[in-house]
Coordinates of C-alpha atoms in Angstrom, one line a residue:
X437 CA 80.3 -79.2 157.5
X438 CA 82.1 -78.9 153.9
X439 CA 81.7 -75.0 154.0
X440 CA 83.3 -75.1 157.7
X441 CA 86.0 -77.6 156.2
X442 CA 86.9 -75.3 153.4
X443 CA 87.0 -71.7 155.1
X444 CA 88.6 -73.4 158.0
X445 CA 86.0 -73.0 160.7
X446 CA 85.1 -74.5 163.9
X447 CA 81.2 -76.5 163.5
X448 CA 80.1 -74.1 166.1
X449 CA 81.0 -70.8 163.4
X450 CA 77.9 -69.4 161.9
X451 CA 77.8 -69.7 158.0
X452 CA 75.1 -68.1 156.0
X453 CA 74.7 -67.4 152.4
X454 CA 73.3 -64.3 151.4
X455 CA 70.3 -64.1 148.6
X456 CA 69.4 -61.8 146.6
X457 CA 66.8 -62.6 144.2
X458 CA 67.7 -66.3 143.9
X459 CA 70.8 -65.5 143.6
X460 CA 73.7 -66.6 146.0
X461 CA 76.1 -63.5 146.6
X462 CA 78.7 -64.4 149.0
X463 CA 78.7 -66.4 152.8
X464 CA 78.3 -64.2 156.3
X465 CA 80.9 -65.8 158.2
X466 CA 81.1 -65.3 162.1
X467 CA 83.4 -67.9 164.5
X468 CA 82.2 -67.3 167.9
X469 CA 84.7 -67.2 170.9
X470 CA 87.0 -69.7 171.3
X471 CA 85.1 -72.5 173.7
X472 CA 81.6 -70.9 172.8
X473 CA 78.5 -71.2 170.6
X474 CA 75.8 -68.7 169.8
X475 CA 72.7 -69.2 171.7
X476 CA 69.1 -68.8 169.8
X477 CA 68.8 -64.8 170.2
X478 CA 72.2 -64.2 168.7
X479 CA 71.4 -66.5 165.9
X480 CA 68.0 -64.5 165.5
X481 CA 70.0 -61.4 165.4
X482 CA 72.7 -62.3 163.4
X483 CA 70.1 -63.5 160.8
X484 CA 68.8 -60.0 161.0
X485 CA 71.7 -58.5 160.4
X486 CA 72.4 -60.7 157.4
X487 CA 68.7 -59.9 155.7
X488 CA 70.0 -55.6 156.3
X489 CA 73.4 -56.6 154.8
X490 CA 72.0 -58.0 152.0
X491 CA 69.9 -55.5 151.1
X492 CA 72.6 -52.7 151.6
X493 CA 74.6 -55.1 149.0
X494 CA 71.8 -54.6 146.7
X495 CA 70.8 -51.0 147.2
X496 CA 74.6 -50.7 146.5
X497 CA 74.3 -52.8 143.5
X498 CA 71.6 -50.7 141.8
X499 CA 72.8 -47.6 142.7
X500 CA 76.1 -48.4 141.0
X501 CA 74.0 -50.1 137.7
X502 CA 71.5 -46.3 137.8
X503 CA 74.9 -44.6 137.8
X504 CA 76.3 -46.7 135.1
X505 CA 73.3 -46.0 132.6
X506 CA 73.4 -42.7 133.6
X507 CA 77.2 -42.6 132.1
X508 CA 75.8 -44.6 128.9
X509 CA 73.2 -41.7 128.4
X510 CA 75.0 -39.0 128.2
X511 CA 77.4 -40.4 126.6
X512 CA 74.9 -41.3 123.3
X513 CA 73.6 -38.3 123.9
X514 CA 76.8 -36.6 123.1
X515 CA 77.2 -39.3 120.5
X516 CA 73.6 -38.8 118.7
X517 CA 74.8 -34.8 118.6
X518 CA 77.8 -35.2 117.2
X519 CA 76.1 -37.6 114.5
X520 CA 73.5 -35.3 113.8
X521 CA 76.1 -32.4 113.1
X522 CA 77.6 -34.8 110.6
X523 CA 74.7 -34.6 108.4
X524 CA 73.7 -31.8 106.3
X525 CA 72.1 -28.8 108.2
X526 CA 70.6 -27.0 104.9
X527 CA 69.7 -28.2 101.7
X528 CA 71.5 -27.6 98.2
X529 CA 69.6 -24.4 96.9
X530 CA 70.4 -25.4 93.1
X531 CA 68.0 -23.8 90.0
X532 CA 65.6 -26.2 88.7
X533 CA 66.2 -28.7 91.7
X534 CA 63.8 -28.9 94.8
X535 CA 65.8 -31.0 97.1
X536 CA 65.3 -32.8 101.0
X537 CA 66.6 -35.4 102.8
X538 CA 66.0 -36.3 106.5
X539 CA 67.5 -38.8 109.3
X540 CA 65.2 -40.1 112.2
X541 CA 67.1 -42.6 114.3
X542 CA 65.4 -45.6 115.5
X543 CA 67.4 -45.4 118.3
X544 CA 69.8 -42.6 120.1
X545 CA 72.5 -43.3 117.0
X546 CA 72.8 -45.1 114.0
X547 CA 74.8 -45.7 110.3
X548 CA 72.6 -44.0 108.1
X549 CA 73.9 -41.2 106.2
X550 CA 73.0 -38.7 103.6
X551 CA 75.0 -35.7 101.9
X552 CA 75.4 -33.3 99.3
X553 CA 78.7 -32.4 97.3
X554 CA 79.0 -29.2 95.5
X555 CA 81.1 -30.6 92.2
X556 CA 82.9 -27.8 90.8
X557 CA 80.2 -25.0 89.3
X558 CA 77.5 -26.8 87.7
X559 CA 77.4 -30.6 89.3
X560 CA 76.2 -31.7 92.7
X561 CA 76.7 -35.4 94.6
X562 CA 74.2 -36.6 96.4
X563 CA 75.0 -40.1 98.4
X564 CA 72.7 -41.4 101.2
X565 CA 74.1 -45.0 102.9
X566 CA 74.1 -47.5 105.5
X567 CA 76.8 -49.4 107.7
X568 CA 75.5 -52.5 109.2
X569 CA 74.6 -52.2 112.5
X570 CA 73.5 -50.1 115.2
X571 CA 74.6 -48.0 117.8
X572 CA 77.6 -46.8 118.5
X573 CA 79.8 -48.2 116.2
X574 CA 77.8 -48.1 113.5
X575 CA 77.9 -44.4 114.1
X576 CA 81.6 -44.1 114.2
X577 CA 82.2 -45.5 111.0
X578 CA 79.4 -43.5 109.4
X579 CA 81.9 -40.4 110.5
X580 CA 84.5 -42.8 108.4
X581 CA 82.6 -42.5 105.4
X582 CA 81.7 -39.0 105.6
X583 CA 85.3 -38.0 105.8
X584 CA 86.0 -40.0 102.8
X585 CA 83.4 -38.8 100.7
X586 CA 84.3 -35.4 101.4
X587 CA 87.9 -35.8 100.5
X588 CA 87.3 -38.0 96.8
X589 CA 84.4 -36.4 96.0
X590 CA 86.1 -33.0 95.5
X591 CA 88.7 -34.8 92.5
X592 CA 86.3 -37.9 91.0
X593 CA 84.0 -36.6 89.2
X594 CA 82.7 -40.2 87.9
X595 CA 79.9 -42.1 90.2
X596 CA 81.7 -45.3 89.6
X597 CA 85.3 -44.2 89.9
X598 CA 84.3 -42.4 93.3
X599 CA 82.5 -46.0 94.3
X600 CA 85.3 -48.0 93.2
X601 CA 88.1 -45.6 95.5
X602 CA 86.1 -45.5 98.6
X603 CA 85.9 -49.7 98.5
X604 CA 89.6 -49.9 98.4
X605 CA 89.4 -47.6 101.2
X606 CA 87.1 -49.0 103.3
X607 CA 88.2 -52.3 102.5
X608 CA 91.4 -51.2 104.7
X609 CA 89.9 -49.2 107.6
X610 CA 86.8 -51.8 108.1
X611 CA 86.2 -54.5 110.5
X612 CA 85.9 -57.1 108.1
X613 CA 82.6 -57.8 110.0
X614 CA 81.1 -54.4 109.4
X615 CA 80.4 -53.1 105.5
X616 CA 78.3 -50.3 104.0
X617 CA 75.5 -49.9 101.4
X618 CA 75.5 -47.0 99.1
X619 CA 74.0 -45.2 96.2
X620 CA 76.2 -42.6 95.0
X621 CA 74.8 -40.1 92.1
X622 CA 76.0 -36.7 90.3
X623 CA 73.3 -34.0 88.8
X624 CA 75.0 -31.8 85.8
X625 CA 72.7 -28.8 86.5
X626 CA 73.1 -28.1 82.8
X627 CA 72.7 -31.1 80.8
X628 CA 69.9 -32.4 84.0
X629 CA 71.4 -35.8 83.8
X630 CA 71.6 -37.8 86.7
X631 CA 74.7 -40.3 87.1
X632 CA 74.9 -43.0 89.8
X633 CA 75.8 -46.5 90.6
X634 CA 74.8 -48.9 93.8
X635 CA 77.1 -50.8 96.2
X636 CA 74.4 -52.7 97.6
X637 CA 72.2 -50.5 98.8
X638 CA 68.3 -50.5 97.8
X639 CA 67.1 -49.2 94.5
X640 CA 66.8 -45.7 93.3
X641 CA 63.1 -45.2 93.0
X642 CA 62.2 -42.8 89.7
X643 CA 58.9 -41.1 89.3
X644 CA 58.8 -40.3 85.2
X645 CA 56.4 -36.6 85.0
X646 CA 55.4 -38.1 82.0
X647 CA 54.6 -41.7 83.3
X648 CA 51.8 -43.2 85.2
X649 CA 54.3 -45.6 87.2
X650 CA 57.6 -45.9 88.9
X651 CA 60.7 -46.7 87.8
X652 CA 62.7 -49.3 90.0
X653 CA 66.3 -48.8 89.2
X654 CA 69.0 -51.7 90.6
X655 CA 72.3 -51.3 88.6
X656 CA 74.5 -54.5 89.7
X657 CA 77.0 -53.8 92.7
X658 CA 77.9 -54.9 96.1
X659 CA 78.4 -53.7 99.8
X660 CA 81.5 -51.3 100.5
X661 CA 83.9 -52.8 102.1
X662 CA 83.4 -56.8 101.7
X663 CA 86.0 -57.5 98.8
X664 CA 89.1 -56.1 98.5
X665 CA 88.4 -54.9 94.7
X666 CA 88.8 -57.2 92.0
X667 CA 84.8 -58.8 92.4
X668 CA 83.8 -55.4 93.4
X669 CA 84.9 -53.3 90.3
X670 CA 83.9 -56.0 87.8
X671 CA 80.3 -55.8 89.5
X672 CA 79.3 -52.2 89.9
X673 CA 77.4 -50.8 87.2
X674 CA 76.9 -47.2 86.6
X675 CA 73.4 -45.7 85.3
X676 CA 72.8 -42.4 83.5
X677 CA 69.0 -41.2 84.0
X678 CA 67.8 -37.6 81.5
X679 CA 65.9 -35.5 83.9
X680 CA 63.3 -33.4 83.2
X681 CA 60.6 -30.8 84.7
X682 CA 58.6 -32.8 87.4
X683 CA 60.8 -36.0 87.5
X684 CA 61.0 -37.1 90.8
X685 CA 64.1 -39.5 92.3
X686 CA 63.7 -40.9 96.2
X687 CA 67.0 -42.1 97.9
X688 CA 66.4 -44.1 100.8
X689 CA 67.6 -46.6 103.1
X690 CA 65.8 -49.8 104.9
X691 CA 64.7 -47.8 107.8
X692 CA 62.1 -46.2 105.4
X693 CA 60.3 -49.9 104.9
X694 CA 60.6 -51.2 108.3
X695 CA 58.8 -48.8 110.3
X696 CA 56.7 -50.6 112.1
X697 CA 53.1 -50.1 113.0
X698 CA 51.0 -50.2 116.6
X699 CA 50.1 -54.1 115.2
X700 CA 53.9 -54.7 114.7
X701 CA 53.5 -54.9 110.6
X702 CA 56.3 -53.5 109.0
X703 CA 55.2 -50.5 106.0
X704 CA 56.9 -52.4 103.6
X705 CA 59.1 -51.6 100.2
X706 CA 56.1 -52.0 98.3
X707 CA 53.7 -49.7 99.8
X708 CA 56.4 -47.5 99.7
X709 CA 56.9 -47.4 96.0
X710 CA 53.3 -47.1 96.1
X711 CA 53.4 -44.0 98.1
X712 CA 56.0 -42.6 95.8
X713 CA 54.3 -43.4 93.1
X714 CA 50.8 -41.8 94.1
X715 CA 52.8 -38.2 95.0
X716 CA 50.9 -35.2 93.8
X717 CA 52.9 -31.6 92.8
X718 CA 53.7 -31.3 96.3
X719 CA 57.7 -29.9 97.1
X720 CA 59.8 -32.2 98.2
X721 CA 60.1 -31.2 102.1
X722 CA 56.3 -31.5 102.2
X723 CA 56.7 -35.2 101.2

């Protein structure tokens, strides 16, 4: 009777709600003649024809949900190409150096990044980083920093100069919810020292030829784009390492510590140090 009050109907007007799993997704209205009722085979039919509307409604529904991932697809499809052109497609081919890097998104994109820098004629940047997030948008402003570090990298020659720009930079182009980890180092191919500083991204693991362990190497400094400068410059450190034949350096982000395994365990910083640190002569692509 409060349905018929509110949509104005006569108590002889059929109202029925529709269902769809549980859920209620409208009323089937239908006012009969004027001075009439529905007898019991018209109310049998008209339920009928309710239960096929409904289920038009929700073949409709899903068809329009398929269609709608479909779109999403393609579109981080297009997306994860475009990221993966971002990153380098060869490696550095640099005398004395036996370089690789590699990116496996967990998912279709991602922030990680890695890159190389050709310095003038006898220094090469290497950076390898990680914007919060996932998906899309971490993507997008992975594409940000790229386009950066290809424009300073070219006229700061100095790890921590370099660091201390792109903050400031970021610091204006950011959501202030979204910031980025980094290591940042330069090789002088003749003097084989290696330069870098960290804006809170994980340590720079060193394997010493001449040492039985690793080295674990966390100079201070925090996440790209959370302080405007001031905290940021006066915590950054910058670390100078003297490379020589069969010293080994890994640069890695999170992802490389959180795979997971069929028993949901993840590999663990640890184990990877571990793994780094048990590395035969093998070239670096083999690794």
């Amino acid at each position: 009777r409060y349905l018929r009050s509110e949509l104005g109907c006569s108590d002889t007007a059929l109202v029925t709600p529709m269902i769809m799993q549980d859920e209620c997704l409208g009323l089937f209205v239908l006012e009969p003649p004027k001075g009439s009722s529905f007898d019991k085979n018209e109310l049998a039919f008209l339920a009928t024809l309710v239960i096929q509307g409904v289920m038009a409604i929700e073949n409709a529904l899903l068809l329009e949900e398929l269609t709608e991932k479909e779109r999403l697809k393609r579109e981080l499809e297009i997306a994860r190409s475009i990221q993966k052109s971002l990153l380098p497609h060869s490696m550095p081919d640099i005398a004395g150096l036996d370089i690789h890097g590699c990116c496996l998104p967990a998912a279709e994109v991602g922030g990680d990044y890695f890159d190389f820098f050709r310095i003038g004629t006898d220094r090469t940047g290497f950076v390898i980083a990680d914007v919060t997030g996932k998906g899309t948008s971490a993507a997008f402003y992975m594409a940000v920093v790229k386009g950066l570090m290809l424009s300073i990298s070219r006229r700061i020659l100095s790890p921590i100069t370099l660091i201390s720009e792109l903050n400031q930079l970021l610091w204006d182009q950011l959501d202030r919810k979204i910031f980025v980890t980094m290591i940042y180092a330069v090789i002088n191919h003749k003097t084989r020292i290696c330069t870098f500083c960290r804006a809170g991204h994980n340590g720079l693991i060193v394997k010493k030829a001449d040492k039985p362990d690793v080295d674990y190497l966390v100079p201070k400094g925090i996440g790209l784009g959370l302080e405007q400068g001031e905290v940021f410059n006066q915590t950054i450190e910058e670390e100078e390492i003297q490379l020589k034949n069969g010293d080994r350096l890994l640069f890695y982000t999170d992802g490389a510590f959180e795979a997971l395994n069929p028993a949901m365990e993840d590999f663990g910083e640890n184990r990877l140090i571990q793994f780094f640190s048990n590395l035969d002569g093998s070239d670096s692509a083999s690794v």
